[in-house]
PDB file of C-alpha atoms in Angstrom:
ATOM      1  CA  UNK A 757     117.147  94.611  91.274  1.00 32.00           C
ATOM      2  CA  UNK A 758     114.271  95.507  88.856  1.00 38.00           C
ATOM      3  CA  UNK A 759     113.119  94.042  85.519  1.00 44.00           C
ATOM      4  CA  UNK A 760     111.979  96.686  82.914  1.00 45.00           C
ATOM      5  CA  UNK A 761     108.441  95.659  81.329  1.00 45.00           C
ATOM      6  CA  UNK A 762     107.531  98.359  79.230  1.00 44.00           C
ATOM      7  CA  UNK A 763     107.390  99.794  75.704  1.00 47.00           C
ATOM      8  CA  UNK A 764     106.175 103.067  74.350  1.00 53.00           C
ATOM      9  CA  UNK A 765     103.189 105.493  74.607  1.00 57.00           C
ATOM     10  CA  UNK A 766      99.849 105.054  72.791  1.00 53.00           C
ATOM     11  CA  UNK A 767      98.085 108.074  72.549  1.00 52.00           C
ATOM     12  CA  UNK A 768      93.877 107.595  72.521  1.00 55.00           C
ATOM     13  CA  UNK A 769      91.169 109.989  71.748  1.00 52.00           C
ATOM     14  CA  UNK A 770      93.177 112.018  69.313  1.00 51.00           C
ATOM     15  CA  UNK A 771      90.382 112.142  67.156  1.00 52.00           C
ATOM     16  CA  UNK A 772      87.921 114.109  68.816  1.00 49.00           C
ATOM     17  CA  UNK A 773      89.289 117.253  67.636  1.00 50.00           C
ATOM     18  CA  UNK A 774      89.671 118.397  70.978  1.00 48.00           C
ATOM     19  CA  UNK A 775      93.385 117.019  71.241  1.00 46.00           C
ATOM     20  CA  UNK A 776      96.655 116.783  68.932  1.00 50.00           C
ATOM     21  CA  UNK A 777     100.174 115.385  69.734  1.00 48.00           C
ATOM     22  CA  UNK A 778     102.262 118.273  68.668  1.00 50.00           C
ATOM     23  CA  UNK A 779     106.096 119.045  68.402  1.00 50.00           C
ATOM     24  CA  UNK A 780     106.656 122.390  67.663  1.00 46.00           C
ATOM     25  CA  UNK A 781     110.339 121.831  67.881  1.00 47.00           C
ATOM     26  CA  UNK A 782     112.170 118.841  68.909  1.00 53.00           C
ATOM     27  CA  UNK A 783     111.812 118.558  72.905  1.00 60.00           C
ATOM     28  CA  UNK A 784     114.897 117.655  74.046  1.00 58.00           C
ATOM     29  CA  UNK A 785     114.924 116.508  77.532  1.00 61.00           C
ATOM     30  CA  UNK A 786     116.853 114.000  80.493  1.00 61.00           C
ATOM     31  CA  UNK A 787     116.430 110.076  78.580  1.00 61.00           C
ATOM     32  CA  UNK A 788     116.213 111.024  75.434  1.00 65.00           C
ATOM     33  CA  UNK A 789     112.653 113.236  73.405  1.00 68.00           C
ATOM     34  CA  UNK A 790     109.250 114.136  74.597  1.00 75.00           C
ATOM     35  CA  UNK A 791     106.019 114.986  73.035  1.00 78.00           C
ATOM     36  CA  UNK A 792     103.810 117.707  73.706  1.00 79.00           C
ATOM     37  CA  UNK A 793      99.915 116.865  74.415  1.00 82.00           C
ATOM     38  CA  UNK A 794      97.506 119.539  73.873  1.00 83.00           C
ATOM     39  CA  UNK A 795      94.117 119.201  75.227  1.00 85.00           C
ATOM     40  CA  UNK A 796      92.143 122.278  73.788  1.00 83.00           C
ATOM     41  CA  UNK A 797      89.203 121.291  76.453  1.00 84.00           C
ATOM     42  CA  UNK A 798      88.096 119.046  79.088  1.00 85.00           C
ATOM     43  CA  UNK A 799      86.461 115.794  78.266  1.00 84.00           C
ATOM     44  CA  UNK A 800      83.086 114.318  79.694  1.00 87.00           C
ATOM     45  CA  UNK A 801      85.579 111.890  81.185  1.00 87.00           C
ATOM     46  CA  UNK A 802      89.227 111.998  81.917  1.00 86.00           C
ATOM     47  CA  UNK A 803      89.885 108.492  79.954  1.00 84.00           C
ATOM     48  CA  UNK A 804      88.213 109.743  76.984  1.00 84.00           C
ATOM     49  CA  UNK A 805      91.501 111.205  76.221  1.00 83.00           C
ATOM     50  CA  UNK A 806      94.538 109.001  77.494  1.00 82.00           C
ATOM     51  CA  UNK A 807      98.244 108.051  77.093  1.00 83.00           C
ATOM     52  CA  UNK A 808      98.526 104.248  77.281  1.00 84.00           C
ATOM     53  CA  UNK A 809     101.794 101.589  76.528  1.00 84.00           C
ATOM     54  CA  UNK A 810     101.420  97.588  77.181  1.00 86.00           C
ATOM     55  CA  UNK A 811     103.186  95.990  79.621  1.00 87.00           C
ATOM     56  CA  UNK A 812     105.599  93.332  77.818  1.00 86.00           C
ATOM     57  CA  UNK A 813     106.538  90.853  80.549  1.00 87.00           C
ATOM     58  CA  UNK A 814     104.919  88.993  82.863  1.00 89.00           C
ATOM     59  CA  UNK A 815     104.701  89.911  86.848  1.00 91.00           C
ATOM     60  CA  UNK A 816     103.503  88.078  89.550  1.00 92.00           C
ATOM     61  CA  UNK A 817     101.370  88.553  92.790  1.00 93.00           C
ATOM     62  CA  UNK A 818     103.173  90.083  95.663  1.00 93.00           C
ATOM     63  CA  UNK A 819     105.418  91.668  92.666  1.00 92.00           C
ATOM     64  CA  UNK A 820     106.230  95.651  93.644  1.00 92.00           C
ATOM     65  CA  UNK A 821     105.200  96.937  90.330  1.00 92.00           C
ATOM     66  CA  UNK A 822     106.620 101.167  89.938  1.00 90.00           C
ATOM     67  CA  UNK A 823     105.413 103.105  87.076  1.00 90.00           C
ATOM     68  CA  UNK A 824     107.474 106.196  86.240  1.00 88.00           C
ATOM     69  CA  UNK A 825     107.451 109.007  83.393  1.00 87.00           C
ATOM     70  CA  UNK A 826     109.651 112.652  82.361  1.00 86.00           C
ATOM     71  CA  UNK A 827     106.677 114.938  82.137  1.00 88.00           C
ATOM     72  CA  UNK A 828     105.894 118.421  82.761  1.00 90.00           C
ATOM     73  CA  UNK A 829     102.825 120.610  82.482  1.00 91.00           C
ATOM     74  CA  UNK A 830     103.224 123.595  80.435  1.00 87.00           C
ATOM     75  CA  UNK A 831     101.771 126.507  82.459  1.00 85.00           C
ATOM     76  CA  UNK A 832     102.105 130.247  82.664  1.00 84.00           C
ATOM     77  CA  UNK A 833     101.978 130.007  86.501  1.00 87.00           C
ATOM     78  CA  UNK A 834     105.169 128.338  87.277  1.00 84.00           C
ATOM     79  CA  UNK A 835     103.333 127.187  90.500  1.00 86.00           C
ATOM     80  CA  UNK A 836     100.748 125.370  88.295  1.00 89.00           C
ATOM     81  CA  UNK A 837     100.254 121.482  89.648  1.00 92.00           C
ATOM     82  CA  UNK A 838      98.112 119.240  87.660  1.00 91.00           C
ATOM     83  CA  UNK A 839      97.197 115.599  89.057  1.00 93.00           C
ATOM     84  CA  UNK A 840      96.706 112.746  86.565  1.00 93.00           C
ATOM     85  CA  UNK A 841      94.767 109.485  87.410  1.00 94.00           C
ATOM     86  CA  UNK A 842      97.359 106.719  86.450  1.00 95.00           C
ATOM     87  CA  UNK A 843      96.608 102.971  86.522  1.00 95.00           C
ATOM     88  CA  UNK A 844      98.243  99.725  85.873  1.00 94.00           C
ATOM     89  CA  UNK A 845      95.466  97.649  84.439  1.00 94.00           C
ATOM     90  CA  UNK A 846      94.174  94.267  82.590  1.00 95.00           C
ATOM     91  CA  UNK A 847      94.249  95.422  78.964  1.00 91.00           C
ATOM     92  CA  UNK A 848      90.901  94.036  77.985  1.00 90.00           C
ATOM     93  CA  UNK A 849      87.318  94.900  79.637  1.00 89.00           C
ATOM     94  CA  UNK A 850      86.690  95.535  81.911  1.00 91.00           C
ATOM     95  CA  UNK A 851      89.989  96.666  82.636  1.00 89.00           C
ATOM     96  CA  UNK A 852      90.552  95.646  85.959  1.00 94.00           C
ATOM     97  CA  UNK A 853      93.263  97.679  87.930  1.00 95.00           C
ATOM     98  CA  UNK A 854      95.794  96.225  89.358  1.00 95.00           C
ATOM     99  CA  UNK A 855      97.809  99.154  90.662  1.00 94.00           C
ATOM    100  CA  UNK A 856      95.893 102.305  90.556  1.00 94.00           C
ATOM    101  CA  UNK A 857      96.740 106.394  91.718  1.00 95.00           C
ATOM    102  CA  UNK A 858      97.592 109.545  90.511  1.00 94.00           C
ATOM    103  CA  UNK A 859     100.832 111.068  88.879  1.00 94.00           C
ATOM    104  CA  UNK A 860     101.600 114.733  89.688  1.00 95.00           C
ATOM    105  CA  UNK A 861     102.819 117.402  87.162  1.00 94.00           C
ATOM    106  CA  UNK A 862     104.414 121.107  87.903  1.00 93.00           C
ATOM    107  CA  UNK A 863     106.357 123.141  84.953  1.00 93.00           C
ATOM    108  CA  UNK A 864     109.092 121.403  85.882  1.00 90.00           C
ATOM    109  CA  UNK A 865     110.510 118.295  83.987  1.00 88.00           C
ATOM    110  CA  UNK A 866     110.556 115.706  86.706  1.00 89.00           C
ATOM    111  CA  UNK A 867     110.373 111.717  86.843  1.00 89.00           C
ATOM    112  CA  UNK A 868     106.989 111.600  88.653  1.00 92.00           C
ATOM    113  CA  UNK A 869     105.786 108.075  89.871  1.00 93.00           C
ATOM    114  CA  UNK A 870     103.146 105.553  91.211  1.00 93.00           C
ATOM    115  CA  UNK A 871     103.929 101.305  92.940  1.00 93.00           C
ATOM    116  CA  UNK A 872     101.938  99.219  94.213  1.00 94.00           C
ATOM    117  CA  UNK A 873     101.888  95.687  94.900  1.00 94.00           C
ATOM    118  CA  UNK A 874     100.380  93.170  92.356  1.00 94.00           C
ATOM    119  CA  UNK A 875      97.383  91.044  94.004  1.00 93.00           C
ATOM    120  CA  UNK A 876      97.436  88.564  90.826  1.00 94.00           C
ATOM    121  CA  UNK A 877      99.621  87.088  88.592  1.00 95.00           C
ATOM    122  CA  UNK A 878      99.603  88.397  85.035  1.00 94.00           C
ATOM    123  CA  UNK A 879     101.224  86.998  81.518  1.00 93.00           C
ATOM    124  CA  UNK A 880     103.124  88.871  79.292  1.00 90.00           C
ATOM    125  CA  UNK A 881     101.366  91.501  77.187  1.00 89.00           C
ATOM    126  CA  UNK A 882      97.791  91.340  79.162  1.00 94.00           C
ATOM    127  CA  UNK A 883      98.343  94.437  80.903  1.00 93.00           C
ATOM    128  CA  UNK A 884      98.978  98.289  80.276  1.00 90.00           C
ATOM    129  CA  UNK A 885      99.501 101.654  81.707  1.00 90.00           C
ATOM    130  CA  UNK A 886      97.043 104.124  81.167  1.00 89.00           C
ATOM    131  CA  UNK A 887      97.282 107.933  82.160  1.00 89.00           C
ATOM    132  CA  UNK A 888      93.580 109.735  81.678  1.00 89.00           C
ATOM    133  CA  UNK A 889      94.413 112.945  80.516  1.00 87.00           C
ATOM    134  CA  UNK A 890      91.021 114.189  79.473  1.00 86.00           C
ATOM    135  CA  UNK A 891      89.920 116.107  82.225  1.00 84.00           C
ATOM    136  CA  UNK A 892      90.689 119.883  81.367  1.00 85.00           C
ATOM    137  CA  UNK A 893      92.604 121.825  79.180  1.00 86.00           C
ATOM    138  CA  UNK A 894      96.048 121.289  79.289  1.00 87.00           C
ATOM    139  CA  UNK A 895      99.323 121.190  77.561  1.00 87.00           C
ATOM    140  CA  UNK A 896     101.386 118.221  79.073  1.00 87.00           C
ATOM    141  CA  UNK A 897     105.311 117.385  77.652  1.00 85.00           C
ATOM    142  CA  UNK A 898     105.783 113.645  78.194  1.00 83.00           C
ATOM    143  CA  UNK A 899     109.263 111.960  78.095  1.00 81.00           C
ATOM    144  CA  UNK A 900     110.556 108.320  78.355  1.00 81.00           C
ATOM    145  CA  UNK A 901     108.204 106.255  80.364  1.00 83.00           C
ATOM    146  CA  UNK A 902     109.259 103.304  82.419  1.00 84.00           C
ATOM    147  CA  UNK A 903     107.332 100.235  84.425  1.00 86.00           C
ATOM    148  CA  UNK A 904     109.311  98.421  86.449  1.00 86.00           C
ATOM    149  CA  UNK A 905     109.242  95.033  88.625  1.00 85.00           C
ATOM    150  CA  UNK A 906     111.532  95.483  91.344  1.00 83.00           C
ATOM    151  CA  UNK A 907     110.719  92.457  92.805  1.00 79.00           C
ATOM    152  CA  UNK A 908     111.411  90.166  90.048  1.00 59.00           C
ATOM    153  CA  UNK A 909     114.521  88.592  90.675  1.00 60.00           C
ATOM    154  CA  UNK A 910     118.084  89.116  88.986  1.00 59.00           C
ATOM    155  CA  UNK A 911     118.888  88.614  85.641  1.00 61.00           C
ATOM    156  CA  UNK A 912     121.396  86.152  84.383  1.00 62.00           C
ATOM    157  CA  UNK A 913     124.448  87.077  83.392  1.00 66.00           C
ATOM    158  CA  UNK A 914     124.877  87.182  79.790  1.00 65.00           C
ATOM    159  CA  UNK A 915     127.787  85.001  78.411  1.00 62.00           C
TER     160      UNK A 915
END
């Protein structure tokens, strides 16, 4: 069983010139639409430009916490793999992680994926996702986005 604790994507460092959100035509895609993220060059440092939502329930320690998102990279090389540093974090500084890795993207829409276990408990709306997406140039098509708890346990029905 697994408790869904997320919302939608912010999108940072969009005004640095260097980056747009773009939609050239609606991207259609498995879940519902994406958006396209084009990073005309790299950033001094990969969270300087960065795809963020808040996490809007609570978890707990020893909680498996997965964090999972439709993306692609769009590439000319269809063997083109792009790694992007993902972490589930305190939303306030320092940002402490809680769960951190790294999110994997070929030219080919896939549900890519990072877990870990929670050392801490956290309340509602204290935490986020972040992706840093700053790093180099880079077009990147990101769909529905998803944090789950799979530990937490199952709901009650509702009557």
């Amino acid at each position: 069983m697994y408790d869904l604790l997320l919302d939608g994507f912010v999108y940072d460092g969009l005004d640095a010139g260097i980056c747009a959100l773009v939609t050239p035509a609606p991207i259609q895609m498995q879940g519902g639409g994406a958006l396209r993220i084009d990073v005309a060059k790299p950033t001094e440092n990969t969270w300087d430009i960065g795809a963020s939502t808040p996490i809007t329930k609570n978890f707990k320690a020893g909680d498996l916490i997965v964090f999972a998102v439709w993306a692609k990279l769009d590439a000319e090389d269809a063997d083109t793999q792009l790694d992007i540093p993902a972490v589930i974090q305190v939303s306030n500084a320092p940002y402490t992680p809680i769960v951190q890795g790294k999110v994997t993207l070929t030219t080919s829409w896939q549900l890519v994926h990072m877990q870990g276990v929670s050392g801490s408990d956290h309340e509602a709306g204290t935490t986020n996702v972040a992706l840093s997406i700053g790093g180099s140039a880079k077009k990147i098509d990101m769909g529905p986005a998803y944090v789950l708890n799979e530990s937490a346990p199952p709901a009650a029905p509702a009557h």
